[in-house]
mmCIF file of C-alpha atoms in Angstrom:
data_model
loop_
_atom_site.group_PDB
_atom_site.id
_atom_site.type_symbol
_atom_site.label_atom_id
_atom_site.label_comp_id
_atom_site.label_asym_id
_atom_site.label_seq_id
_atom_site.Cartn_x
_atom_site.Cartn_y
_atom_site.Cartn_z
ATOM 1 C CA UNK R 181 -4.625 -43.260 -13.492
ATOM 2 C CA UNK R 182 -4.868 -45.010 -10.151
ATOM 3 C CA UNK R 183 -8.304 -44.785 -8.616
ATOM 4 C CA UNK R 184 -9.339 -45.207 -4.986
ATOM 5 C CA UNK R 185 -10.494 -48.758 -5.642
ATOM 6 C CA UNK R 186 -7.070 -49.619 -7.056
ATOM 7 C CA UNK R 187 -5.422 -48.984 -3.713
ATOM 8 C CA UNK R 188 -4.682 -51.924 -1.405
ATOM 9 C CA UNK R 189 -7.478 -52.693 1.063
ATOM 10 C CA UNK R 190 -5.262 -51.791 4.032
ATOM 11 C CA UNK R 191 -4.679 -48.277 2.676
ATOM 12 C CA UNK R 192 -8.336 -47.818 1.789
ATOM 13 C CA UNK R 193 -9.253 -48.867 5.343
ATOM 14 C CA UNK R 194 -6.883 -46.258 6.791
ATOM 15 C CA UNK R 195 -8.402 -43.565 4.572
ATOM 16 C CA UNK R 196 -11.902 -44.523 5.704
ATOM 17 C CA UNK R 197 -10.765 -44.330 9.323
ATOM 18 C CA UNK R 198 -9.491 -40.778 8.729
ATOM 19 C CA UNK R 199 -13.025 -39.756 7.748
ATOM 20 C CA UNK R 200 -14.361 -40.561 11.217
ATOM 21 C CA UNK R 201 -14.807 -37.486 13.429
ATOM 22 C CA UNK R 202 -16.523 -36.991 16.789
ATOM 23 C CA UNK R 203 -20.158 -35.991 16.387
ATOM 24 C CA UNK R 204 -22.979 -34.913 18.636
ATOM 25 C CA UNK R 205 -25.802 -37.290 17.772
ATOM 26 C CA UNK R 206 -29.317 -36.299 18.761
ATOM 27 C CA UNK R 207 -31.303 -39.288 20.015
ATOM 28 C CA UNK R 208 -34.777 -39.296 21.494
ATOM 29 C CA UNK R 209 -37.194 -41.868 22.812
ATOM 30 C CA UNK R 210 -40.492 -40.077 22.451
ATOM 31 C CA UNK R 211 -43.189 -40.302 25.090
ATOM 32 C CA UNK R 212 -46.350 -42.148 24.238
ATOM 33 C CA UNK R 213 -48.271 -45.335 24.803
ATOM 34 C CA UNK R 214 -45.441 -47.460 23.413
ATOM 35 C CA UNK R 215 -42.275 -45.325 23.534
ATOM 36 C CA UNK R 216 -40.000 -48.204 22.580
ATOM 37 C CA UNK R 217 -41.369 -47.941 19.055
ATOM 38 C CA UNK R 218 -40.503 -44.282 18.779
ATOM 39 C CA UNK R 219 -36.724 -44.082 18.682
ATOM 40 C CA UNK R 220 -35.791 -41.057 16.562
ATOM 41 C CA UNK R 221 -32.689 -39.103 15.584
ATOM 42 C CA UNK R 222 -32.401 -35.875 13.616
ATOM 43 C CA UNK R 223 -28.675 -36.372 13.033
ATOM 44 C CA UNK R 224 -27.845 -37.398 9.440
ATOM 45 C CA UNK R 225 -26.252 -40.749 8.725
ATOM 46 C CA UNK R 226 -22.436 -40.309 8.689
ATOM 47 C CA UNK R 227 -21.254 -39.300 5.230
ATOM 48 C CA UNK R 228 -18.858 -42.280 4.709
ATOM 49 C CA UNK R 229 -21.744 -44.702 5.169
ATOM 50 C CA UNK R 230 -23.586 -43.042 2.320
ATOM 51 C CA UNK R 231 -20.715 -43.523 -0.107
ATOM 52 C CA UNK R 232 -20.476 -47.272 -0.611
ATOM 53 C CA UNK R 233 -20.880 -50.708 0.958
ATOM 54 C CA UNK R 234 -17.154 -50.942 1.653
ATOM 55 C CA UNK R 235 -17.380 -48.024 4.104
ATOM 56 C CA UNK R 236 -20.302 -49.697 5.862
ATOM 57 C CA UNK R 237 -18.325 -52.926 6.164
ATOM 58 C CA UNK R 238 -15.378 -51.158 7.840
ATOM 59 C CA UNK R 239 -17.277 -50.999 11.151
ATOM 60 C CA UNK R 240 -16.575 -47.285 11.420
ATOM 61 C CA UNK R 241 -20.021 -46.949 12.934
ATOM 62 C CA UNK R 242 -22.426 -49.480 14.361
ATOM 63 C CA UNK R 243 -26.198 -49.805 14.299
ATOM 64 C CA UNK R 244 -26.910 -48.914 17.912
ATOM 65 C CA UNK R 245 -29.776 -48.636 20.381
ATOM 66 C CA UNK R 246 -32.004 -51.167 18.648
ATOM 67 C CA UNK R 247 -32.629 -52.463 22.188
ATOM 68 C CA UNK R 248 -34.809 -49.421 22.747
ATOM 69 C CA UNK R 249 -37.137 -50.221 19.895
ATOM 70 C CA UNK R 250 -39.162 -53.212 18.804
ATOM 71 C CA UNK R 251 -39.640 -51.919 15.248
ATOM 72 C CA UNK R 252 -36.140 -52.525 13.820
ATOM 73 C CA UNK R 253 -35.000 -48.959 14.377
ATOM 74 C CA UNK R 254 -31.411 -47.989 15.175
ATOM 75 C CA UNK R 255 -28.956 -45.071 15.160
ATOM 76 C CA UNK R 256 -25.550 -45.118 13.486
ATOM 77 C CA UNK R 257 -22.993 -44.435 16.228
ATOM 78 C CA UNK R 258 -19.328 -44.701 16.999
ATOM 79 C CA UNK R 259 -19.730 -44.966 20.752
ATOM 80 C CA UNK R 260 -15.999 -44.475 21.329
ATOM 81 C CA UNK R 261 -16.097 -40.852 20.175
ATOM 82 C CA UNK R 262 -19.703 -39.758 19.523
ATOM 83 C CA UNK R 263 -21.589 -37.623 22.052
ATOM 84 C CA UNK R 264 -25.078 -39.038 22.611
ATOM 85 C CA UNK R 265 -27.392 -36.062 23.150
ATOM 86 C CA UNK R 266 -30.734 -37.030 24.672
ATOM 87 C CA UNK R 267 -32.115 -33.556 25.394
ATOM 88 C CA UNK R 268 -34.942 -33.733 27.920
ATOM 89 C CA UNK R 269 -35.620 -37.436 27.398
ATOM 90 C CA UNK R 270 -35.705 -39.264 30.730
ATOM 91 C CA UNK R 271 -32.718 -41.406 31.660
ATOM 92 C CA UNK R 272 -34.898 -44.463 32.217
ATOM 93 C CA UNK R 273 -35.803 -44.475 28.520
ATOM 94 C CA UNK R 274 -32.167 -45.421 27.821
ATOM 95 C CA UNK R 275 -31.805 -47.913 30.653
ATOM 96 C CA UNK R 276 -31.044 -50.819 28.303
ATOM 97 C CA UNK R 277 -28.053 -49.000 26.788
ATOM 98 C CA UNK R 278 -26.702 -47.101 29.821
ATOM 99 C CA UNK R 279 -23.447 -49.112 29.937
ATOM 100 C CA UNK R 280 -22.671 -48.467 26.253
ATOM 101 C CA UNK R 281 -22.778 -44.668 26.474
ATOM 102 C CA UNK R 282 -19.386 -43.074 27.072
ATOM 103 C CA UNK R 283 -20.233 -39.492 26.167
ATOM 104 C CA UNK R 284 -23.597 -38.125 27.246
ATOM 105 C CA UNK R 285 -25.347 -34.797 26.826
ATOM 106 C CA UNK R 286 -28.671 -33.870 28.395
ATOM 107 C CA UNK R 287 -30.751 -30.845 29.364
ATOM 108 C CA UNK R 288 -32.113 -30.431 32.907
ATOM 109 C CA UNK R 289 -33.286 -27.777 35.432
ATOM 110 C CA UNK R 290 -31.391 -28.280 38.706
ATOM 111 C CA UNK R 291 -33.969 -26.453 40.809
ATOM 112 C CA UNK R 292 -36.830 -28.764 39.861
ATOM 113 C CA UNK R 293 -37.716 -31.286 42.585
ATOM 114 C CA UNK R 294 -38.201 -34.190 40.168
ATOM 115 C CA UNK R 295 -34.590 -33.800 39.037
ATOM 116 C CA UNK R 296 -32.809 -32.628 42.188
ATOM 117 C CA UNK R 297 -34.316 -35.230 44.538
ATOM 118 C CA UNK R 298 -35.107 -37.842 41.927
ATOM 119 C CA UNK R 299 -33.572 -38.434 38.519
ATOM 120 C CA UNK R 300 -30.226 -36.851 39.406
ATOM 121 C CA UNK R 301 -29.364 -40.040 41.312
ATOM 122 C CA UNK R 302 -29.731 -42.019 38.084
ATOM 123 C CA UNK R 303 -26.773 -40.241 36.481
ATOM 124 C CA UNK R 304 -24.562 -42.863 38.126
ATOM 125 C CA UNK R 305 -26.319 -45.539 36.054
ATOM 126 C CA UNK R 306 -24.208 -44.407 33.086
ATOM 127 C CA UNK R 307 -21.381 -46.399 34.618
ATOM 128 C CA UNK R 308 -18.978 -46.095 31.669
ATOM 129 C CA UNK R 309 -19.522 -42.414 30.937
ATOM 130 C CA UNK R 310 -16.200 -40.639 30.474
ATOM 131 C CA UNK R 311 -17.627 -37.223 29.606
ATOM 132 C CA UNK R 312 -20.961 -35.555 30.386
ATOM 133 C CA UNK R 313 -22.348 -32.294 29.026
ATOM 134 C CA UNK R 314 -25.253 -30.677 30.877
ATOM 135 C CA UNK R 315 -27.354 -27.918 29.353
ATOM 136 C CA UNK R 316 -28.391 -25.938 32.437
ATOM 137 C CA UNK R 317 -31.964 -24.903 31.708
ATOM 138 C CA UNK R 318 -32.109 -22.628 34.764
ATOM 139 C CA UNK R 319 -28.645 -21.100 34.298
ATOM 140 C CA UNK R 320 -25.227 -21.895 35.716
ATOM 141 C CA UNK R 321 -26.016 -20.243 39.040
ATOM 142 C CA UNK R 322 -28.695 -22.833 39.776
ATOM 143 C CA UNK R 323 -26.045 -25.566 39.521
ATOM 144 C CA UNK R 324 -23.703 -24.123 42.135
ATOM 145 C CA UNK R 325 -23.119 -26.993 44.555
ATOM 146 C CA UNK R 326 -24.380 -29.680 42.167
ATOM 147 C CA UNK R 327 -20.861 -31.087 42.023
ATOM 148 C CA UNK R 328 -21.259 -32.297 45.595
ATOM 149 C CA UNK R 329 -25.047 -32.698 45.747
ATOM 150 C CA UNK R 330 -25.253 -35.244 42.928
ATOM 151 C CA UNK R 331 -23.225 -38.307 42.013
ATOM 152 C CA UNK R 332 -21.247 -38.290 38.766
ATOM 153 C CA UNK R 333 -19.771 -41.367 37.052
ATOM 154 C CA UNK R 334 -16.788 -39.476 35.635
ATOM 155 C CA UNK R 335 -14.257 -36.934 36.876
ATOM 156 C CA UNK R 336 -15.697 -33.510 37.729
ATOM 157 C CA UNK R 337 -13.343 -31.953 35.185
ATOM 158 C CA UNK R 338 -15.147 -33.990 32.526
ATOM 159 C CA UNK R 339 -18.612 -32.746 33.448
ATOM 160 C CA UNK R 340 -19.200 -29.730 31.214
ATOM 161 C CA UNK R 341 -21.946 -27.254 32.085
ATOM 162 C CA UNK R 342 -23.571 -25.099 29.397
ATOM 163 C CA UNK R 343 -25.718 -22.106 30.362
ATOM 164 C CA UNK R 344 -28.903 -22.330 28.321
ATOM 165 C CA UNK R 345 -29.348 -18.542 28.426
ATOM 166 C CA UNK R 346 -25.970 -17.069 27.573
ATOM 167 C CA UNK R 347 -24.021 -20.088 26.307
ATOM 168 C CA UNK R 348 -21.265 -19.885 28.940
ATOM 169 C CA UNK R 349 -19.432 -23.185 29.138
ATOM 170 C CA UNK R 350 -17.182 -24.523 31.894
ATOM 171 C CA UNK R 351 -16.489 -27.715 33.759
ATOM 172 C CA UNK R 352 -17.803 -28.330 37.253
ATOM 173 C CA UNK R 353 -14.555 -27.516 39.018
ATOM 174 C CA UNK R 354 -14.352 -24.157 37.236
ATOM 175 C CA UNK R 355 -18.011 -23.427 37.972
ATOM 176 C CA UNK R 356 -17.713 -24.163 41.691
ATOM 177 C CA UNK R 357 -14.549 -22.052 41.961
ATOM 178 C CA UNK R 358 -16.161 -19.131 40.127
ATOM 179 C CA UNK R 359 -19.244 -19.012 42.338
ATOM 180 C CA UNK R 360 -17.224 -19.676 45.522
ATOM 181 C CA UNK R 361 -15.048 -16.665 44.677
ATOM 182 C CA UNK R 362 -18.067 -14.509 43.844
ATOM 183 C CA UNK R 363 -19.729 -15.495 47.118
ATOM 184 C CA UNK R 364 -16.557 -14.789 49.112
ATOM 185 C CA UNK R 365 -16.214 -11.375 47.443
ATOM 186 C CA UNK R 366 -19.811 -10.506 48.334
ATOM 187 C CA UNK R 367 -19.322 -11.660 51.922
ATOM 188 C CA UNK R 368 -16.247 -9.452 52.215
ATOM 189 C CA UNK R 369 -18.122 -6.510 50.682
ATOM 190 C CA UNK R 370 -21.030 -6.907 53.137
ATOM 191 C CA UNK R 371 -18.628 -7.127 56.081
ATOM 192 C CA UNK R 372 -16.789 -3.984 55.018
ATOM 193 C CA UNK R 373 -20.045 -2.089 54.497
ATOM 194 C CA UNK R 374 -21.269 -3.204 57.932
ATOM 195 C CA UNK R 375 -18.031 -2.109 59.582
ATOM 196 C CA UNK R 376 -18.263 1.274 57.837
ATOM 197 C CA UNK R 377 -21.808 1.745 59.130
ATOM 198 C CA UNK R 378 -20.715 0.918 62.703
ATOM 199 C CA UNK R 379 -17.832 3.384 62.502
ATOM 200 C CA UNK R 380 -20.181 6.105 61.221
ATOM 201 C CA UNK R 381 -22.643 5.462 64.039
ATOM 202 C CA UNK R 382 -19.888 5.601 66.652
ATOM 203 C CA UNK R 383 -18.569 8.823 65.169
ATOM 204 C CA UNK R 384 -22.008 10.417 65.389
ATOM 205 C CA UNK R 385 -22.476 9.472 69.049
ATOM 206 C CA UNK R 386 -21.698 12.272 71.552
ATOM 207 C CA UNK R 387 -19.026 11.320 74.087
ATOM 208 C CA UNK R 388 -20.341 10.690 77.606
ATOM 209 C CA UNK R 389 -19.478 13.374 80.121
ATOM 210 C CA UNK R 390 -17.596 12.280 83.188
ATOM 211 C CA UNK R 391 -19.285 13.029 86.530
#
């Protein structure tokens, strides 16, 4: 019987490559007196890397983000396909690895001053980001207009917004269109109601008698 190890190296390498799938990898740099020593991730090590040394040597994943830590810590990542999810961790904590992140996920409240007039400008520091997911802590409605108010390093269609309350998910273009349409519908409704009120008032007014 032919075993996996009996296969040519080229075929084994292709099989290992087929095991690689996009993941969302949770990464945090915890606050504290020396945050660079507190790089943590709750995401398990990719399964292929736990199988054997050959899988580790295939460079399917790399030991990443050691720049953020002076205690020999790292996270296994395939930065071509993995989504790096930083939660509420501040962007500046990842400054040393900004250029390496292609897919970023974070959680922010758009109505908070520290974000809207401050950290939001730092999103452009992720210069090679191709896709960004934003968990909208204050709901999708609070992010209406954020497409134009903030700078984004990737196409608007690739900025995905996730409502923290109800889980609705859409890209920025879809979000802006939805709220623009809702606003236009309300404006039209108010105008029609106002016109109806004017007509009713005119109808109730007695005609002036001619002298």
